[in-house]
Coordinates of C-alpha atoms and ligand atoms in Angstrom, one line a residue:
M13 CA 4.5 71.4 28.2
P14 CA 5.1 68.0 26.7
H15 CA 7.9 65.9 28.1
T16 CA 10.3 63.4 26.4
I17 CA 12.2 60.9 28.6
V18 CA 15.1 59.6 26.6
I19 CA 16.5 56.4 28.1
F20 CA 20.0 55.2 27.3
G21 CA 20.1 51.5 28.2
A22 CA 16.6 50.9 27.0
S23 CA 16.9 47.1 26.9
G24 CA 18.5 46.9 30.4
D25 CA 17.4 45.7 33.8
L26 CA 16.9 49.2 35.4
T27 CA 14.7 50.3 32.6
S28 CA 12.4 47.3 32.6
R29 CA 12.4 46.7 36.4
K30 CA 12.2 50.3 37.7
L31 CA 12.0 53.1 35.3
V32 CA 9.1 52.1 32.9
P33 CA 7.0 50.6 35.7
A34 CA 7.4 53.8 37.7
I35 CA 6.4 56.0 34.7
Y36 CA 3.5 53.7 34.0
N37 CA 2.3 53.9 37.7
L38 CA 2.5 57.7 37.5
M39 CA 0.2 57.7 34.5
R40 CA -2.2 55.2 36.2
C41 CA -2.4 57.5 39.2
G42 CA -3.0 60.5 37.0
K43 CA 0.3 62.2 38.0
L44 CA 2.2 61.9 34.8
P45 CA 2.2 65.2 32.8
A46 CA 0.1 65.0 29.7
E47 CA 2.0 64.2 26.5
T48 CA 4.9 62.4 28.1
R49 CA 6.8 60.2 25.7
I50 CA 9.5 57.7 26.3
V51 CA 12.3 57.2 23.7
G52 CA 14.6 54.3 24.4
M53 CA 18.1 53.7 22.9
S54 CA 20.4 50.7 23.1
R55 CA 22.2 48.5 20.6
T56 CA 19.7 45.6 20.5
P57 CA 17.8 45.9 17.2
L58 CA 14.1 46.3 18.1
S59 CA 11.1 47.9 16.6
D60 CA 8.8 50.2 18.6
E61 CA 6.3 47.3 18.7
Q62 CA 8.9 44.8 19.9
W63 CA 10.1 47.1 22.7
R64 CA 6.5 47.9 23.8
A65 CA 5.8 44.2 24.0
M66 CA 8.9 43.6 26.1
L67 CA 8.0 46.5 28.4
E68 CA 4.4 45.4 28.7
E69 CA 5.5 42.0 30.1
S70 CA 8.0 43.5 32.5
T71 CA 5.6 46.2 33.6
R72 CA 3.0 43.6 34.4
T73 CA 5.5 41.9 36.7
F74 CA 7.2 44.9 38.3
A75 CA 4.4 47.4 38.6
G76 CA 2.2 44.5 40.0
E77 CA -0.3 42.5 38.0
S78 CA -3.2 43.9 40.2
R79 CA -2.2 47.4 39.2
F80 CA -1.8 46.6 35.5
D81 CA -4.7 47.9 33.5
A82 CA -4.8 47.0 29.8
E83 CA -6.6 50.1 28.8
T84 CA -4.2 52.4 30.5
W85 CA -1.3 50.4 29.0
V86 CA -2.6 51.0 25.4
A87 CA -2.7 54.7 26.0
F88 CA 0.7 54.6 27.7
A89 CA 2.4 52.4 25.0
A90 CA 1.3 54.8 22.3
G91 CA 4.0 57.2 23.6
I92 CA 6.8 54.6 23.7
H93 CA 9.4 54.7 20.9
Y94 CA 12.6 52.8 20.3
Q95 CA 15.7 54.0 18.4
P96 CA 18.5 51.4 18.1
G97 CA 21.9 52.9 18.6
D98 CA 25.3 52.6 20.1
I99 CA 26.5 55.3 22.5
E100 CA 30.0 55.0 21.1
V101 CA 28.9 55.6 17.5
D102 CA 28.6 59.3 16.7
A103 CA 26.2 58.8 13.7
D104 CA 23.7 57.1 16.0
F105 CA 23.3 60.3 18.0
A106 CA 22.5 62.2 14.7
S107 CA 19.8 59.5 14.0
L108 CA 18.5 59.9 17.6
K109 CA 18.3 63.7 17.2
T110 CA 16.4 63.3 14.0
R111 CA 14.0 60.8 15.5
L112 CA 13.4 63.1 18.5
A113 CA 12.6 66.0 16.2
E114 CA 10.1 63.8 14.4
I115 CA 8.4 62.7 17.6
E116 CA 8.4 66.1 19.3
G117 CA 7.3 68.1 16.1
S118 CA 7.9 71.8 15.9
G119 CA 6.8 72.7 19.5
T120 CA 8.8 72.9 22.6
A121 CA 9.3 70.0 25.0
T122 CA 11.1 69.3 28.3
R123 CA 13.6 66.6 27.6
V124 CA 15.1 64.3 30.2
Y125 CA 18.1 62.1 29.2
Y126 CA 18.4 59.1 31.6
L127 CA 21.7 57.3 31.7
A128 CA 20.4 53.8 32.6
T129 CA 23.6 52.2 31.4
A130 CA 27.0 51.1 32.7
P131 CA 29.1 54.1 34.1
R132 CA 31.7 53.7 31.4
F133 CA 29.2 55.0 28.9
Y134 CA 28.4 58.2 30.9
K135 CA 31.3 60.2 29.4
P136 CA 30.8 59.2 25.7
A137 CA 27.0 59.8 26.1
V138 CA 27.4 63.2 27.6
E139 CA 30.0 64.2 25.1
A140 CA 27.9 63.1 22.2
L141 CA 24.9 65.0 23.5
G142 CA 27.1 68.0 23.7
R143 CA 28.5 67.6 20.1
H144 CA 25.0 67.3 18.7
G145 CA 23.7 70.4 20.5
M146 CA 21.2 68.2 22.4
A147 CA 21.8 69.9 25.8
E148 CA 20.9 73.3 24.4
E149 CA 17.6 74.7 25.8
S150 CA 16.1 77.0 23.2
R151 CA 13.3 74.4 22.5
G152 CA 12.6 73.5 26.2
A153 CA 14.5 72.4 29.2
R154 CA 17.1 69.7 28.9
R155 CA 18.0 67.6 31.9
I156 CA 20.2 64.6 32.5
V157 CA 19.8 61.9 35.1
V158 CA 22.9 60.0 36.3
E159 CA 22.7 56.8 38.2
K160 CA 25.2 55.9 40.9
P161 CA 28.1 55.2 41.1
F162 CA 29.2 58.9 40.7
G163 CA 32.8 57.9 40.3
T164 CA 34.7 55.5 42.4
D165 CA 36.8 58.0 44.4
L166 CA 37.3 61.8 44.7
A167 CA 39.4 61.9 41.6
T168 CA 37.0 60.1 39.3
A169 CA 34.0 61.9 40.8
K170 CA 35.7 65.2 39.8
Q171 CA 36.3 63.9 36.3
L172 CA 32.7 62.9 35.9
N173 CA 31.5 66.2 37.2
A174 CA 33.9 68.1 34.9
C175 CA 32.6 66.0 32.0
L176 CA 28.9 66.7 32.9
H177 CA 29.7 70.4 33.4
S178 CA 31.4 70.6 30.0
V179 CA 28.0 70.1 28.4
F180 CA 25.3 70.7 31.1
H181 CA 24.9 73.4 33.8
E182 CA 24.7 71.9 37.3
S183 CA 21.1 72.9 37.4
Q184 CA 20.4 70.5 34.5
V185 CA 22.1 67.5 36.3
F186 CA 20.1 65.1 38.5
R187 CA 22.3 62.5 40.3
I188 CA 19.8 60.0 41.6
D189 CA 20.0 58.1 44.9
H190 CA 16.7 56.2 45.1
Y191 CA 16.9 56.2 48.9
L192 CA 15.9 59.9 48.8
G193 CA 12.7 59.0 47.0
K194 CA 11.5 56.9 49.8
E195 CA 8.5 58.3 51.7
S196 CA 10.2 57.5 55.0
V197 CA 13.3 59.5 54.2
Q198 CA 11.3 62.5 53.2
N199 CA 9.2 62.0 56.3
L200 CA 12.3 62.3 58.4
M201 CA 12.6 65.9 57.3
V202 CA 8.9 66.3 58.1
L203 CA 9.3 64.7 61.5
R204 CA 12.1 67.0 62.3
F205 CA 11.0 70.3 60.8
A206 CA 7.1 70.1 60.9
N207 CA 6.9 69.1 64.6
T208 CA 8.2 71.0 67.6
I209 CA 8.6 68.1 70.0
F210 CA 11.7 66.4 68.4
E211 CA 13.9 69.3 67.5
P212 CA 14.6 70.5 71.1
V213 CA 16.1 67.1 71.9
W214 CA 17.8 66.6 68.5
D215 CA 21.4 67.5 69.6
R216 CA 24.4 66.6 71.7
R217 CA 22.6 67.5 75.0
Y218 CA 20.1 64.6 74.6
I219 CA 21.5 62.3 72.0
D220 CA 24.3 59.8 72.9
H221 CA 24.9 58.5 69.4
V222 CA 23.3 57.7 66.1
Q223 CA 23.4 54.4 64.2
I224 CA 22.5 54.1 60.5
T225 CA 22.3 50.6 59.1
V226 CA 21.8 49.3 55.6
A227 CA 21.7 45.5 56.0
E228 CA 21.1 43.2 53.0
E229 CA 20.3 39.5 53.2
V230 CA 21.5 38.8 49.6
A231 CA 25.0 37.8 48.6
V232 CA 26.9 39.5 45.8
G233 CA 25.6 36.8 43.3
R234 CA 26.5 37.6 39.7
R235 CA 28.0 41.0 40.6
G236 CA 31.2 39.4 42.1
A237 CA 33.7 40.8 39.6
Y238 CA 32.3 44.4 40.0
Y239 CA 31.7 44.1 43.7
D240 CA 35.3 43.0 44.4
T241 CA 36.6 46.3 43.0
A242 CA 34.0 48.3 44.9
G243 CA 33.5 46.7 48.3
V244 CA 30.9 47.8 50.8
L245 CA 32.3 51.3 51.2
R246 CA 32.0 52.4 47.6
D247 CA 28.7 50.4 47.1
M248 CA 26.8 51.8 50.1
F249 CA 28.6 54.4 52.2
Q250 CA 29.5 57.2 49.8
N251 CA 25.9 57.3 48.6
H252 CA 23.0 55.8 50.6
L253 CA 24.6 55.9 54.1
L254 CA 25.9 59.5 53.8
Q255 CA 22.6 60.7 52.4
L256 CA 20.8 59.3 55.4
L257 CA 23.3 60.9 57.7
M258 CA 22.9 64.3 56.0
V259 CA 19.1 64.2 56.4
T260 CA 19.4 63.1 60.0
A261 CA 22.0 65.8 61.0
M262 CA 21.2 68.8 58.8
E263 CA 19.9 72.1 60.1
A264 CA 16.4 73.3 59.1
P265 CA 16.7 75.3 55.8
A266 CA 15.0 78.7 55.8
K267 CA 12.9 77.6 52.8
Y268 CA 12.0 74.2 51.4
R269 CA 13.8 74.7 48.1
S270 CA 16.3 72.6 46.3
D271 CA 19.3 74.9 46.8
T272 CA 18.5 75.7 50.4
V273 CA 18.0 72.0 51.3
R274 CA 21.1 71.0 49.5
N275 CA 23.2 73.8 51.1
E276 CA 22.2 72.5 54.5
K277 CA 23.1 68.9 53.6
V278 CA 26.5 70.0 52.3
K279 CA 27.2 71.9 55.5
V280 CA 26.9 68.6 57.4
L281 CA 29.6 67.1 55.2
D282 CA 31.8 70.1 55.6
A283 CA 31.6 69.6 59.4
I284 CA 32.7 66.0 59.3
R285 CA 36.3 65.5 60.2
V286 CA 38.2 63.7 57.4
L287 CA 40.3 61.1 59.0
A288 CA 44.0 60.6 58.5
A289 CA 45.2 57.2 57.3
D290 CA 46.5 56.2 60.8
E291 CA 43.1 57.0 62.4
V292 CA 41.0 54.7 60.3
A293 CA 41.7 51.4 62.0
E294 CA 40.4 52.7 65.4
A295 CA 37.4 54.4 63.7
S296 CA 36.2 51.4 61.7
I297 CA 35.6 47.7 61.5
R298 CA 35.3 45.5 58.4
G299 CA 34.4 41.9 57.6
Q300 CA 33.7 39.5 54.8
Y301 CA 31.1 36.7 54.7
V302 CA 32.2 33.1 54.6
G303 CA 31.8 31.9 51.0
Y304 CA 32.4 35.3 49.4
R305 CA 35.7 34.1 47.9
H306 CA 33.9 31.3 46.1
E307 CA 31.5 33.7 44.4
P308 CA 31.9 33.9 40.6
G309 CA 34.4 36.6 39.6
V310 CA 35.9 37.0 43.1
P311 CA 39.6 36.2 43.7
T312 CA 40.1 33.3 46.1
D313 CA 42.3 35.5 48.3
S314 CA 40.1 38.6 48.2
Q315 CA 40.4 41.0 51.2
T316 CA 37.4 43.0 50.0
A317 CA 35.0 44.0 52.8
T318 CA 31.4 42.9 52.4
F319 CA 30.6 44.3 55.8
G320 CA 31.7 47.6 57.2
G321 CA 31.1 49.8 60.2
I322 CA 32.6 53.3 60.5
R323 CA 32.4 56.1 63.1
L324 CA 32.2 59.7 62.0
E325 CA 32.3 62.9 64.0
I326 CA 30.4 66.0 63.0
N327 CA 32.2 69.0 64.4
N328 CA 29.5 71.6 64.8
W329 CA 27.6 73.0 67.8
R330 CA 24.7 70.6 67.4
W331 CA 26.7 67.3 67.1
Q332 CA 30.1 67.8 68.7
G333 CA 30.9 64.6 70.7
V334 CA 28.0 62.6 69.2
P335 CA 29.4 59.6 67.2
F336 CA 27.6 58.7 64.1
Y337 CA 28.0 54.9 63.4
L338 CA 27.3 53.8 59.8
R339 CA 27.1 50.1 59.0
S340 CA 26.3 48.0 56.0
G341 CA 26.8 44.4 54.9
K342 CA 25.7 41.7 52.6
Q343 CA 24.5 38.2 53.8
M344 CA 23.3 39.7 57.1
S345 CA 20.5 38.6 59.3
C346 CA 17.8 40.4 57.5
R347 CA 17.2 43.1 55.0
T348 CA 16.7 46.4 56.8
T349 CA 17.6 50.0 56.4
Q350 CA 17.1 52.0 59.6
I351 CA 18.3 55.0 61.6
V352 CA 18.5 54.7 65.3
I353 CA 18.7 57.8 67.4
G354 CA 20.2 56.6 70.7
F355 CA 19.3 59.0 73.6
R356 CA 21.3 59.6 76.7
Q357 CA 20.5 57.8 79.9
P358 CA 18.7 59.9 82.6
P359 CA 21.2 61.7 84.9
L360 CA 19.9 59.8 87.9
Q361 CA 19.2 56.1 87.8
L362 CA 16.2 56.1 90.2
F363 CA 14.8 52.6 89.5
S364 CA 17.8 50.4 88.8
G365 CA 19.6 50.8 92.1
G366 CA 21.7 53.5 90.5
I367 CA 23.1 51.1 87.8
P368 CA 22.8 52.4 84.3
V369 CA 20.9 50.0 82.0
H370 CA 23.6 49.4 79.4
G371 CA 22.6 50.5 76.0
E372 CA 19.1 51.0 77.0
G373 CA 18.6 54.8 76.7
N374 CA 15.4 55.9 74.8
R375 CA 15.6 55.2 71.1
L376 CA 13.9 56.6 68.1
V377 CA 14.0 54.1 65.3
I378 CA 13.3 55.3 61.8
Q379 CA 12.7 52.4 59.5
I380 CA 13.4 53.2 55.8
Q381 CA 12.9 49.8 54.1
P382 CA 11.4 47.2 53.8
A383 CA 9.4 48.3 56.8
E384 CA 8.6 52.1 56.7
G385 CA 7.8 53.7 59.9
I386 CA 9.0 55.1 63.2
Q387 CA 9.1 53.6 66.7
L388 CA 9.9 55.4 70.0
H389 CA 11.3 53.1 72.6
F390 CA 10.9 54.1 76.2
H391 CA 10.9 52.4 79.6
T392 CA 7.7 51.4 81.4
K393 CA 7.0 49.7 84.7
V394 CA 6.2 46.0 84.5
P395 CA 2.9 45.5 86.3
G396 CA 3.2 43.9 89.7
A397 CA 5.3 44.4 92.7
G398 CA 8.6 46.3 92.7
M399 CA 10.0 48.7 90.1
R400 CA 10.9 46.4 87.3
L401 CA 11.4 48.2 84.0
R402 CA 10.9 47.1 80.4
M403 CA 11.4 48.8 77.1
T404 CA 8.2 49.3 75.2
D405 CA 7.4 51.4 72.1
L406 CA 5.1 53.7 70.4
D407 CA 4.8 52.5 66.8
F408 CA 3.9 54.3 63.6
S409 CA 3.7 52.3 60.5
Y410 CA 3.2 53.9 57.1
S411 CA 1.3 51.0 55.6
E412 CA -1.1 50.9 58.6
Q413 CA -1.8 54.6 58.7
F414 CA -1.9 55.2 55.0
R415 CA -3.7 52.3 53.3
D416 CA -2.9 53.5 49.9
R417 CA 0.0 52.0 48.1
L418 CA 3.3 53.7 48.9
P419 CA 4.9 54.8 45.7
E420 CA 8.1 53.2 44.5
A421 CA 11.0 55.6 45.1
Y422 CA 11.6 56.1 41.4
E423 CA 8.1 57.5 40.9
P424 CA 8.4 60.8 42.9
L425 CA 12.0 61.2 41.8
L426 CA 11.1 60.9 38.1
L427 CA 8.3 63.4 38.6
D428 CA 10.8 65.8 40.3
V429 CA 13.1 65.6 37.4
M430 CA 10.3 66.4 35.0
Q431 CA 9.4 69.4 37.1
G432 CA 13.0 70.5 37.6
D433 CA 13.0 70.0 41.4
A434 CA 16.5 68.9 42.4
S435 CA 15.9 68.9 46.2
L436 CA 16.3 65.1 46.5
F437 CA 19.2 64.7 44.1
A438 CA 22.9 64.9 44.9
R439 CA 24.8 68.0 43.9
A440 CA 28.3 68.0 42.5
D441 CA 30.0 69.4 45.6
E442 CA 28.0 67.0 47.8
V443 CA 29.3 64.0 45.8
E444 CA 32.9 65.2 46.0
K445 CA 32.8 65.9 49.7
S446 CA 31.3 62.5 50.3
W447 CA 34.2 60.8 48.5
Q448 CA 36.6 63.0 50.5
I449 CA 35.2 61.5 53.7
I450 CA 35.0 57.9 52.5
D451 CA 38.3 57.7 50.5
P452 CA 40.6 57.4 53.6
F453 CA 38.6 54.3 54.7
V454 CA 38.8 52.8 51.2
D455 CA 42.6 53.4 51.0
A456 CA 43.3 52.1 54.5
W457 CA 41.2 49.0 54.1
R458 CA 42.9 48.2 50.8
D459 CA 46.4 48.8 52.2
P460 CA 48.3 45.4 51.8
A461 CA 49.7 46.1 55.3
A462 CA 46.2 46.2 56.8
P463 CA 45.4 43.2 59.1
R464 CA 43.6 40.2 57.5
I465 CA 39.9 40.7 57.2
D466 CA 37.6 39.2 59.9
L467 CA 35.1 36.7 58.6
Y468 CA 31.4 36.2 59.5
E469 CA 28.9 33.5 58.8
P470 CA 26.0 34.3 56.5
G471 CA 23.0 35.3 58.6
E472 CA 25.1 37.1 61.3
W473 CA 25.3 40.9 61.8
G474 CA 28.9 41.0 60.6
P475 CA 32.0 39.6 62.4
A476 CA 32.1 39.2 66.2
S477 CA 34.8 41.9 66.2
S478 CA 32.1 44.4 65.2
N479 CA 30.3 43.8 68.5
R480 CA 33.5 44.0 70.4
W481 CA 34.4 47.3 68.7
M482 CA 31.1 48.8 69.8
E483 CA 31.4 47.5 73.3
A484 CA 34.8 49.0 73.7
Q485 CA 33.1 52.3 73.1
G486 CA 30.4 51.6 75.7
R487 CA 27.7 51.0 73.2
S488 CA 26.0 48.1 71.3
W489 CA 24.6 47.8 67.9
F490 CA 20.8 47.7 67.6
D491 CA 20.2 44.4 65.8
I492 CA 16.5 44.0 65.3
C493 CA 14.9 42.8 62.2
P494 CA 11.7 44.8 61.3
V495 CA 8.3 43.1 61.7
L496 CA 6.4 43.8 58.5
S497 CA 2.7 44.3 58.8
Ligands
NAP530 N1 19.3 47.4 37.8 C1 19.0 48.1 38.9 O1 18.1 47.8 39.6 C2 19.8 49.3 39.2 C3 19.6 50.0 40.4 C4 20.3 51.1 40.7 C5 21.3 51.6 39.8 N2 21.5 50.9 38.6 C6 22.5 51.5 37.7 O2 21.9 51.7 36.4 C7 22.8 51.5 35.4 C8 22.3 50.4 34.5 O3 22.2 49.2 35.2 P1 21.4 47.9 34.6 O4 21.3 46.9 35.7 O5 20.1 48.3 33.9 O6 22.4 47.3 33.5 P2 22.2 46.3 32.3 O7 21.0 45.5 32.5 O8 23.5 45.7 32.0 O9 21.8 47.3 31.1 C9 22.7 48.0 30.4 C10 22.0 48.7 29.2 O10 23.0 49.4 28.5 C11 22.9 49.1 27.1 N3 24.2 49.3 26.4 C12 25.3 48.6 26.7 N4 26.3 49.0 25.8 C13 25.8 50.0 25.1 C14 26.3 50.9 24.1 N5 27.5 50.8 23.6 N6 25.4 51.7 23.5 C15 24.1 51.8 23.9 N7 23.6 51.1 24.9 C16 24.4 50.2 25.5 C17 22.4 47.7 27.1 O11 21.7 47.3 25.9 P3 22.3 46.7 24.6 O12 23.2 45.5 25.0 O13 21.1 46.3 23.8 O14 23.1 47.8 23.9 C18 21.4 47.7 28.2 O15 20.2 48.2 27.8 C19 24.1 51.1 36.1 O16 24.9 52.3 36.2 C20 23.7 50.6 37.4 O17 24.7 50.8 38.4 C21 20.8 49.8 38.3

């Protein structure tokens, strides 16, 4: 079955940096279905040839010069077409429809519409596709890919879902969170459900707490005006951090299918206690990096959090009493996304004179990016006299074990969309429940009566109050930058 990927936002950053290099790499590796075409639409007037030339240059850069092969590109570029058009002009969809019919001919084709454009265009694009009968499936499957943000709170997420559902069935909608395309995230499911040694200890009896961190070294840069309305909670927590939490905490589905996997993930969200406004202060900590208020587009008195830590409780048999700490920030010590499973201390402290080694239970560290791997931290005896202990680790690194290039997250995800597999995409109810959990934090942090925000210097792991907050709960953050091999 031929495929057509229709990209709205053809001249934009996401298209040139991620989407087209990913599709090109799929072709280079022989994974792209035969007869896959790309049709791009944006307002900039370009011919097919001009768009191909632009994409050739960006694909060389972003797919990697060493992976760029001129012969493959020629074959790939033959399937690239450009249709100038404005999402807000109805007649431009009529032209797009005609152009697609010319390109696809009389046969059937699976068509994927990719919204690689600003969120304010999602609604007009979906409505226009509906008006022009372009979601209708008599000539092949029709799917739509939506980039985050999926709304900015529960109310807007519901509006977006209602808009999507007015034209597409939920089974046609693919809400993309590129974290779920990472090998290491999918491997977390394999680690848990294809091995027998981890699952017996994966619960409240053995696990003290879980930490999930998405730390960025970068500042907000040119995104200041947008970022100040979003803050770290909307930017990172509703999507990436909760996705990682769901994969860490979910039960094993009976089958590995998109509906069964997503049902188990949603059950985790269902079990999370939604906090009342007056509970947020104790269950969270926020900060802002020094210099943020001088970023372009940011008000000089901004109270927006560029760092946040929150504690969630999952009220089910497996996790009752095990706090899940989620943390993210900009301008932090290093770039790392990692999940740390902190195990309980042994019941009897044989080797430390009975004194628990604070914060030094066993740890399983799952590194998502930029390092991709798993480390198990455990105590060993330091050689020599006496019983001195030291933490050492067993280390699995994806890049060392699998010398082949790890695919960029967009590659498997795009292939999944073409094949109709939605396992790694967010479902409507999942998105709405995520906002239900995050909204109370957003509201409480934005309350003018909230205390002034704590500051931190760029290069730190958030404000000093973040460490004090953890220490008050008898724990400490695991602040280690990954060593990349
Ligand atoms: N960039 C990334 O790495 C990245 C990563 C994750 C998610 N995202 C998400 O992806 C989406 C796109 O981001 P981006 O960084 O690619 O934005 P961008 O560089 O600003 O691109 C926006 C695209 O939309 C087109 N556009 C604007 N107004 C239009 C209209 N009225 N009709 C048709 N096309 C129009 C622009 O082209 P013309 O001006 O030629 O019309 C351009 O191609 C956003 O939702 C963002 O949150 C981006």
